[in-house]
Each structure stands twice: as structure tokens, then as C-alpha cells.
Amino acid sequence: VAEERFARWLSHVYDVDAPEIDCSSLQLLLPAYIESELGLVSQSLAAGEVVAVRIHLEHCPDCREEYQGVRQVVTLELGGELPEVDELLARFADPKEQPEPAAELAHYSS
Amino acid sequence: MSLRTNEEWLQVLGERQTVAKDEAVAELRNYLVRSVLVYLSMRRDELSQWDSHTIHELAKDITHDALINILNSMESFRGDSRFTTWAYRFAINRAASELRLRRYRDISLDQLLEEADAFVYSLALTSPVEVERQIEQRDYLELLRDMVATQLTERQRAAIIGVYLWGYSMDEVATALEINRNALYKLLYDARKRLKDALLAHHLTQYDILAAFDE
């Protein structure tokens, strides 16, 4: 496990490229980025912005959590499967219910 | 899926107190509370001690805060996504922050620095390898330890080890360093760049280093 963490740590070091966007800029781009990923809009972000979002998400665990959450909600809504409140609350009461899966982060190559 | 267009959302939410605006706010609130509950459902393992009533109350509180934030931030909507997707971001951001706060570990800069010093030693050589490889591995680890100690500032060292090696959240480390998340990301970026430059100056790629640890 230590070696896996070490390998990931090294990747963070070597994957540094200039310049990278900060968390506030990421938050502004995130909705359009997610919709592009889900094929909802043709191409509203510039190619450089798409790469910048991907790089930031690779290196920022907190923004990545939020990306996964928004993406899951939009995916459900697009499929007409965003559950109603009562249905969602019932899931917490049922121990057999599985948690909503988190979206995998799309891999990028820099 | 919302039947309102972006323009319709913006127009009705921009109105003064009208029945149409109240209806739109109620519709948006409903979408947001469902989005929050979906997110909490993704993190159910952290809420296993909570009953559904408490979770509902938490979701409503988060939604209330997010809704106020959205209505105060309408001018920042760029129009490059659906309005609801833009709005979900506020709700999920607020929900994620709330959960991070609840699992928050109070750490100090000193603790982070101690852990930074310990990081190389955590890479104990678990499998028996021939002496030649042991020496190669030790040389790399000593070089990295030396670079982390000499090329980075205290705060850079604490950040890059705390977030990327020990798995503390950005919020936890930012609080320990008394900076915000944006500043922490910049600190991490500078630390990564300094280390990469130092490693490349030694003509070392990550594959050279990792190859020494391959079983």
C-alpha cells in the first residue's frame, strides 16, 4: 500500500504542467465540462479549458469529490431517473440499498 | 428534467415577489434537495449512524444555504450549461463541505511536518530483494527525502505530503496552514514543480524511480 501511495505521489509531482487553474476557476468551468462529457452540449469549452479541468481534477481531491457528485446527479436527471425525496430517504432506511456509485474520473494524457 | 429554458429560469428568478417566482424557487428547491440527497447517498458509509429524518433535515439545511447562494450569484451564470447543472454545483459543493467538516481531523502544521519527515520511512522494503536493488532503492529514497527537505519550504512540504501521501482533504490541510483552498492548490502546484525540476536536473523520470521498486 505504501508503494502504491508512493507511486501516486510521484505521478502528482511529474504531472505538473504550467499553468494550472485554481479551485475557483474550476468551479466556474465544471457545469459545462460535465455536460460536454455527457454529450449534452456540443463543445462549449475551449480545448485548453477542458485539459485544464482534467488536470485540476486529477490533482485536487476535494474538487474531484464534487465533480463526481454533480456528474451523478446530472446523469440521473438526464435519464429521467433523479429519484424523488421520499424514494431517496427510503434508501437510507434500507440497509440492503447500495450507495450511489461515484463516476470514475475520465483519464487524461498530458 | 426541468422544462424551463435557461432564459426562463433567469427571467422568473429575477422578478420581484411574484407567484411565478415563488413557484420557480419551489421547483428549484425540489431539484436541489434531491441532488443533495443523491450526493449524501453516494457517501452513505459516512452517515451510517444517522436516521432518515436527520438526513432529511441536513439536506434541507444544505439546500437552504445553496439556494440563497444561487440567488445571490445569478450574474455569474455563464449560460454555457443548463441552469440546473450550474445550480447543482452550489448544492453539491455545500454538501461536500458539510461532510468534510464532519469528518474533519484537527491537524497542525507541526503534525504535518512530522508526517512529512516520516514519509520516506513508511516505504519499508517489504519484500526481500537482492542487495544491489536494496541499494538502488535506498539511494532513490534518500535523494527524494533530501529534495523534499531542501528544495521545498516548510509549508510546501506539509502540503504535498499531507494531501497526496496521507490523504488529508484540501480543506483540512488548508485550515492547518491558515490559507484557503485556492492558495493551497497554488502551494501544491509550486511544490510539485520544484520537485519535478529537481528530479529532471538529475535526469530522473518517474519510470526510472518506480522501476527500482517493481517486484
Short mmCIF file of C-alpha atoms in Angstrom, two decimals:
data_model
loop_
_atom_site.label_atom_id
_atom_site.label_comp_id
_atom_site.label_asym_id
_atom_site.label_seq_id
_atom_site.Cartn_x
_atom_site.Cartn_y
_atom_site.Cartn_z
CA VAL A 1 0.00 0.00 0.00
CA ALA A 2 2.84 2.36 0.86
CA GLU A 3 4.37 1.68 -2.54
CA GLU A 4 1.08 2.40 -4.32
CA ARG A 5 0.74 5.69 -2.48
CA PHE A 6 4.34 6.47 -3.30
CA ALA A 7 3.71 5.81 -7.00
CA ARG A 8 0.64 8.09 -6.99
CA TRP A 9 2.61 10.74 -5.14
CA LEU A 10 5.33 10.61 -7.77
CA SER A 11 2.70 10.98 -10.51
CA HIS A 12 1.42 14.16 -8.88
CA VAL A 13 4.98 15.50 -8.95
CA TYR A 14 5.74 14.56 -12.54
CA ASP A 15 2.34 15.53 -13.97
CA VAL A 16 2.88 19.20 -13.25
CA ASP A 17 2.30 21.45 -16.22
CA ALA A 18 2.11 25.19 -16.50
CA PRO A 19 -0.21 26.86 -15.86
CA GLU A 20 -2.95 25.11 -13.87
CA ILE A 21 -6.27 26.64 -12.83
CA ASP A 22 -7.25 27.11 -9.18
CA CYS A 23 -10.34 25.73 -7.44
CA SER A 24 -12.50 28.82 -8.03
CA SER A 25 -11.81 28.76 -11.77
CA LEU A 26 -12.52 25.04 -11.85
CA GLN A 27 -15.92 25.59 -10.22
CA LEU A 28 -16.87 28.04 -12.97
CA LEU A 29 -15.98 25.59 -15.74
CA LEU A 30 -17.33 22.44 -14.11
CA PRO A 31 -21.00 22.55 -15.23
CA ALA A 32 -20.15 22.93 -18.93
CA TYR A 33 -17.36 20.36 -18.60
CA ILE A 34 -19.73 17.76 -17.15
CA GLU A 35 -22.37 18.43 -19.79
CA SER A 36 -19.72 18.07 -22.50
CA GLU A 37 -18.68 14.73 -21.02
CA LEU A 38 -22.30 13.59 -21.05
CA GLY A 39 -22.79 14.75 -24.62
CA LEU A 40 -25.35 17.36 -23.67
CA VAL A 41 -23.62 20.27 -25.36
CA SER A 42 -21.54 20.01 -28.47
CA GLN A 43 -18.45 21.92 -27.37
CA SER A 44 -18.86 24.94 -25.17
CA LEU A 45 -15.44 24.84 -23.54
CA ALA A 46 -12.23 25.60 -25.39
CA ALA A 47 -9.85 22.65 -25.73
CA GLY A 48 -7.44 24.32 -23.32
CA GLU A 49 -10.19 24.69 -20.72
CA VAL A 50 -11.10 21.01 -21.00
CA VAL A 51 -7.50 19.99 -20.41
CA ALA A 52 -7.21 22.46 -17.53
CA VAL A 53 -10.29 20.98 -15.84
CA ARG A 54 -9.00 17.43 -16.24
CA ILE A 55 -5.61 18.29 -14.82
CA HIS A 56 -7.11 20.11 -11.85
CA LEU A 57 -9.46 17.21 -11.08
CA GLU A 58 -6.52 14.79 -11.12
CA HIS A 59 -4.70 16.83 -8.50
CA CYS A 60 -7.47 18.19 -6.28
CA PRO A 61 -9.30 15.54 -4.22
CA ASP A 62 -11.96 17.94 -2.91
CA CYS A 63 -12.95 19.26 -6.36
CA ARG A 64 -12.92 15.66 -7.64
CA GLU A 65 -15.49 14.65 -4.99
CA GLU A 66 -17.73 17.49 -6.05
CA TYR A 67 -17.31 16.71 -9.75
CA GLN A 68 -18.39 13.12 -9.09
CA GLY A 69 -21.44 14.33 -7.18
CA VAL A 70 -22.65 16.81 -9.80
CA ARG A 71 -21.98 14.36 -12.62
CA GLN A 72 -24.01 11.66 -10.91
CA VAL A 73 -26.96 14.00 -10.33
CA VAL A 74 -26.95 15.26 -13.93
CA THR A 75 -26.64 11.71 -15.26
CA LEU A 76 -29.69 10.64 -13.27
CA GLU A 77 -31.66 13.71 -14.29
CA LEU A 78 -30.87 13.27 -17.97
CA GLY A 79 -32.04 9.68 -17.82
CA GLY A 80 -35.27 10.76 -16.13
CA GLU A 81 -34.11 8.81 -13.07
CA LEU A 82 -33.50 11.51 -10.49
CA PRO A 83 -35.38 9.98 -7.57
CA GLU A 84 -37.98 11.88 -5.57
CA VAL A 85 -37.21 12.87 -1.97
CA ASP A 86 -39.21 10.06 -0.36
CA GLU A 87 -37.52 7.45 -2.50
CA LEU A 88 -34.09 8.80 -1.64
CA LEU A 89 -34.84 8.90 2.07
CA ALA A 90 -36.10 5.32 1.97
CA ARG A 91 -32.66 4.27 0.73
CA PHE A 92 -31.08 5.44 3.95
CA ALA A 93 -33.52 3.37 5.94
CA ASP A 94 -32.89 0.20 3.95
CA PRO A 95 -29.58 -1.47 4.82
CA LYS A 96 -29.74 -3.53 1.61
CA GLU A 97 -29.64 -0.40 -0.54
CA GLN A 98 -26.27 0.23 -2.11
CA PRO A 99 -24.77 3.73 -2.21
CA GLU A 100 -25.00 5.65 -5.48
CA PRO A 101 -21.85 4.85 -7.42
CA ALA A 102 -19.30 7.62 -7.94
CA ALA A 103 -18.35 8.38 -11.51
CA GLU A 104 -14.87 7.39 -12.48
CA LEU A 105 -12.67 10.29 -13.39
CA ALA A 106 -12.05 10.26 -17.13
CA HIS A 107 -8.41 9.53 -17.75
CA TYR A 108 -6.37 12.14 -19.45
CA SER A 109 -2.98 12.15 -21.03
CA SER A 110 -0.81 15.21 -20.82
CA MET B 1 -35.66 17.11 -16.27
CA SER B 2 -36.52 20.79 -15.96
CA LEU B 3 -38.86 22.05 -18.66
CA ARG B 4 -37.77 25.66 -18.21
CA THR B 5 -35.14 27.08 -20.50
CA ASN B 6 -32.16 28.96 -19.09
CA GLU B 7 -33.75 32.23 -20.16
CA GLU B 8 -36.99 31.35 -18.40
CA TRP B 9 -35.15 30.49 -15.18
CA LEU B 10 -33.20 33.73 -15.26
CA GLN B 11 -36.24 35.82 -16.04
CA VAL B 12 -38.56 34.39 -13.40
CA LEU B 13 -35.93 34.27 -10.65
CA GLY B 14 -35.01 37.86 -11.43
CA GLU B 15 -38.57 39.05 -10.81
CA ARG B 16 -39.63 40.82 -7.63
CA GLN B 17 -42.01 38.90 -5.36
CA THR B 18 -44.50 37.20 -7.68
CA VAL B 19 -46.39 33.94 -7.59
CA ALA B 20 -44.41 32.80 -10.63
CA LYS B 21 -41.13 33.44 -8.82
CA ASP B 22 -42.31 31.57 -5.71
CA GLU B 23 -43.24 28.61 -7.91
CA ALA B 24 -39.85 28.68 -9.64
CA VAL B 25 -37.99 28.87 -6.32
CA ALA B 26 -40.03 25.93 -5.02
CA GLU B 27 -39.22 23.93 -8.16
CA LEU B 28 -35.53 24.76 -7.89
CA ARG B 29 -35.53 23.88 -4.18
CA ASN B 30 -37.02 20.49 -5.02
CA TYR B 31 -34.28 19.76 -7.59
CA LEU B 32 -31.60 20.88 -5.15
CA VAL B 33 -32.76 18.82 -2.20
CA ARG B 34 -32.89 15.75 -4.44
CA SER B 35 -29.37 16.48 -5.69
CA VAL B 36 -28.12 16.80 -2.11
CA LEU B 37 -29.77 13.52 -1.13
CA VAL B 38 -28.20 11.77 -4.13
CA TYR B 39 -24.80 13.07 -3.03
CA LEU B 40 -25.37 12.01 0.58
CA SER B 41 -26.43 8.63 -0.74
CA MET B 42 -23.06 8.35 -2.51
CA ARG B 43 -21.40 8.90 0.88
CA ARG B 44 -23.74 6.70 2.91
CA ASP B 45 -20.90 4.99 4.69
CA GLU B 46 -20.17 8.27 6.46
CA LEU B 47 -23.79 8.62 7.58
CA SER B 48 -24.48 5.11 8.81
CA GLN B 49 -25.39 6.34 12.31
CA TRP B 50 -27.98 8.80 11.02
CA ASP B 51 -31.69 8.11 10.64
CA SER B 52 -33.56 9.28 7.56
CA HIS B 53 -35.29 12.13 9.43
CA THR B 54 -31.93 13.63 10.48
CA ILE B 55 -30.57 13.19 6.97
CA HIS B 56 -33.62 14.94 5.52
CA GLU B 57 -33.12 17.87 7.93
CA LEU B 58 -29.45 18.07 6.96
CA ALA B 59 -30.37 18.01 3.26
CA LYS B 60 -32.92 20.79 3.75
CA ASP B 61 -30.36 22.96 5.62
CA ILE B 62 -27.78 22.45 2.88
CA THR B 63 -30.38 23.22 0.22
CA HIS B 64 -31.45 26.40 2.00
CA ASP B 65 -27.85 27.70 2.11
CA ALA B 66 -27.23 26.71 -1.51
CA LEU B 67 -30.43 28.39 -2.69
CA ILE B 68 -29.50 31.70 -1.05
CA ASN B 69 -26.05 31.46 -2.60
CA ILE B 70 -27.54 30.74 -6.05
CA LEU B 71 -29.99 33.64 -5.91
CA ASN B 72 -27.15 35.96 -4.89
CA SER B 73 -24.87 34.69 -7.67
CA MET B 74 -27.16 34.79 -10.69
CA GLU B 75 -24.93 37.27 -12.51
CA SER B 76 -22.08 34.74 -12.51
CA PHE B 77 -24.09 32.19 -14.54
CA ARG B 78 -22.18 31.96 -17.83
CA GLY B 79 -25.00 30.33 -19.77
CA ASP B 80 -22.69 27.61 -21.10
CA SER B 81 -24.58 24.85 -19.32
CA ARG B 82 -28.15 24.23 -18.26
CA PHE B 83 -29.19 26.43 -15.37
CA THR B 84 -29.96 23.41 -13.20
CA THR B 85 -26.50 21.89 -13.73
CA TRP B 86 -24.97 25.21 -12.68
CA ALA B 87 -27.24 25.27 -9.62
CA TYR B 88 -26.42 21.67 -8.62
CA ARG B 89 -22.78 22.69 -8.30
CA PHE B 90 -23.68 25.04 -5.44
CA ALA B 91 -25.66 22.36 -3.64
CA ILE B 92 -23.07 19.62 -4.06
CA ASN B 93 -20.25 21.99 -3.08
CA ARG B 94 -22.15 22.86 0.11
CA ALA B 95 -22.97 19.19 0.83
CA ALA B 96 -19.39 18.05 0.26
CA SER B 97 -18.06 20.81 2.51
CA GLU B 98 -20.53 19.80 5.21
CA LEU B 99 -19.43 16.15 5.10
CA ARG B 100 -15.76 17.13 5.10
CA LEU B 101 -16.42 19.27 8.15
CA ARG B 102 -17.99 16.31 9.91
CA ARG B 103 -15.03 14.02 9.26
CA TYR B 104 -12.61 16.85 9.89
CA ARG B 105 -9.38 15.91 11.60
CA ASP B 106 -7.84 18.75 13.51
CA ILE B 107 -4.23 18.76 12.37
CA SER B 108 -1.47 21.28 12.89
CA LEU B 109 1.40 22.37 10.71
CA ASP B 110 3.80 20.66 13.15
CA GLN B 111 1.94 17.37 12.79
CA LEU B 112 2.02 17.64 9.03
CA LEU B 113 5.75 18.31 9.10
CA GLU B 114 6.38 15.32 11.35
CA GLU B 115 4.43 13.17 8.94
CA ALA B 116 6.36 14.63 6.03
CA ASP B 117 9.61 13.58 7.70
CA ALA B 118 8.21 10.12 8.29
CA PHE B 119 7.07 9.56 4.73
CA VAL B 120 10.23 8.04 3.34
CA TYR B 121 10.50 5.71 6.30
CA SER B 122 6.96 4.49 5.66
CA LEU B 123 8.24 2.93 2.47
CA ALA B 124 9.69 -0.02 4.29
CA LEU B 125 11.07 -2.56 1.90
CA THR B 126 8.52 -5.26 2.48
CA SER B 127 9.74 -7.90 0.09
CA PRO B 128 13.19 -9.40 0.13
CA VAL B 129 15.20 -8.07 -2.77
CA GLU B 130 18.78 -8.59 -3.76
CA VAL B 131 21.35 -6.32 -2.15
CA GLU B 132 22.01 -4.43 -5.36
CA ARG B 133 18.35 -3.38 -5.67
CA GLN B 134 18.16 -2.51 -1.99
CA ILE B 135 20.99 -0.07 -2.52
CA GLU B 136 19.29 1.39 -5.59
CA GLN B 137 16.00 1.81 -3.73
CA ARG B 138 17.70 3.36 -0.74
CA ASP B 139 19.58 5.79 -2.98
CA TYR B 140 16.36 6.97 -4.62
CA LEU B 141 14.57 7.36 -1.30
CA GLU B 142 17.44 9.29 0.20
CA LEU B 143 17.57 11.55 -2.84
CA LEU B 144 13.82 12.21 -2.63
CA ARG B 145 13.99 12.79 1.12
CA ASP B 146 16.83 15.23 0.56
CA MET B 147 14.90 17.07 -2.16
CA VAL B 148 11.74 17.30 -0.07
CA ALA B 149 13.80 18.62 2.85
CA THR B 150 15.93 21.10 0.94
CA GLN B 151 14.01 22.16 -2.16
CA LEU B 152 10.63 22.82 -0.54
CA THR B 153 9.54 25.32 2.05
CA GLU B 154 8.03 24.01 5.29
CA ARG B 155 4.55 24.79 4.07
CA GLN B 156 5.10 23.20 0.67
CA ARG B 157 6.45 20.09 2.40
CA ALA B 158 3.48 19.88 4.73
CA ALA B 159 1.02 20.34 1.86
CA ILE B 160 2.44 17.87 -0.64
CA ILE B 161 2.82 15.12 1.93
CA GLY B 162 -0.44 15.82 3.75
CA VAL B 163 -2.71 15.87 0.69
CA TYR B 164 -1.05 13.47 -1.72
CA LEU B 165 0.55 10.93 0.59
CA TRP B 166 -1.52 10.87 3.76
CA GLY B 167 -4.86 11.64 2.14
CA TYR B 168 -5.93 14.63 4.21
CA SER B 169 -8.60 16.70 2.45
CA MET B 170 -7.71 20.02 0.88
CA ASP B 171 -9.93 21.73 3.46
CA GLU B 172 -8.13 20.05 6.37
CA VAL B 173 -4.67 20.99 5.16
CA ALA B 174 -5.78 24.50 4.15
CA THR B 175 -7.10 25.06 7.67
CA ALA B 176 -3.87 23.78 9.22
CA LEU B 177 -1.90 26.19 7.05
CA GLU B 178 -4.44 29.00 7.61
CA ILE B 179 -5.00 29.57 3.90
CA ASN B 180 -7.91 28.96 1.53
CA ARG B 181 -8.29 26.11 -0.96
CA ASN B 182 -7.13 28.21 -3.92
CA ALA B 183 -3.94 29.19 -2.12
CA LEU B 184 -3.33 25.58 -1.11
CA TYR B 185 -3.68 24.43 -4.71
CA LYS B 186 -1.09 27.03 -5.74
CA LEU B 187 1.21 25.89 -2.92
CA LEU B 188 0.88 22.28 -4.11
CA TYR B 189 1.49 23.30 -7.70
CA ASP B 190 4.69 25.16 -6.75
CA ALA B 191 5.89 22.21 -4.65
CA ARG B 192 5.23 19.73 -7.45
CA LYS B 193 7.02 21.94 -9.95
CA ARG B 194 10.07 22.42 -7.73
CA LEU B 195 10.40 18.70 -7.10
CA LYS B 196 9.91 17.83 -10.76
CA ASP B 197 12.57 20.36 -11.80
CA ALA B 198 14.97 18.97 -9.20
CA LEU B 199 14.37 15.39 -10.33
CA LEU B 200 14.76 16.27 -14.01
CA ALA B 201 18.01 18.06 -13.16
CA HIS B 202 19.19 14.63 -12.02
CA HIS B 203 17.89 13.22 -15.35
CA LEU B 204 15.41 11.07 -13.47
CA THR B 205 11.94 10.19 -14.79
CA GLN B 206 9.24 8.70 -12.61
CA TYR B 207 9.66 5.44 -14.53
CA ASP B 208 13.35 5.26 -13.57
CA ILE B 209 12.40 5.57 -9.91
CA LEU B 210 9.39 3.25 -9.98
CA ALA B 211 11.35 0.60 -11.88
CA ALA B 212 13.60 0.22 -8.85
CA PHE B 213 10.56 -0.70 -6.75
CA ASP B 214 8.89 -3.07 -9.21
CA GLU B 215 8.65 -6.56 -7.86
#
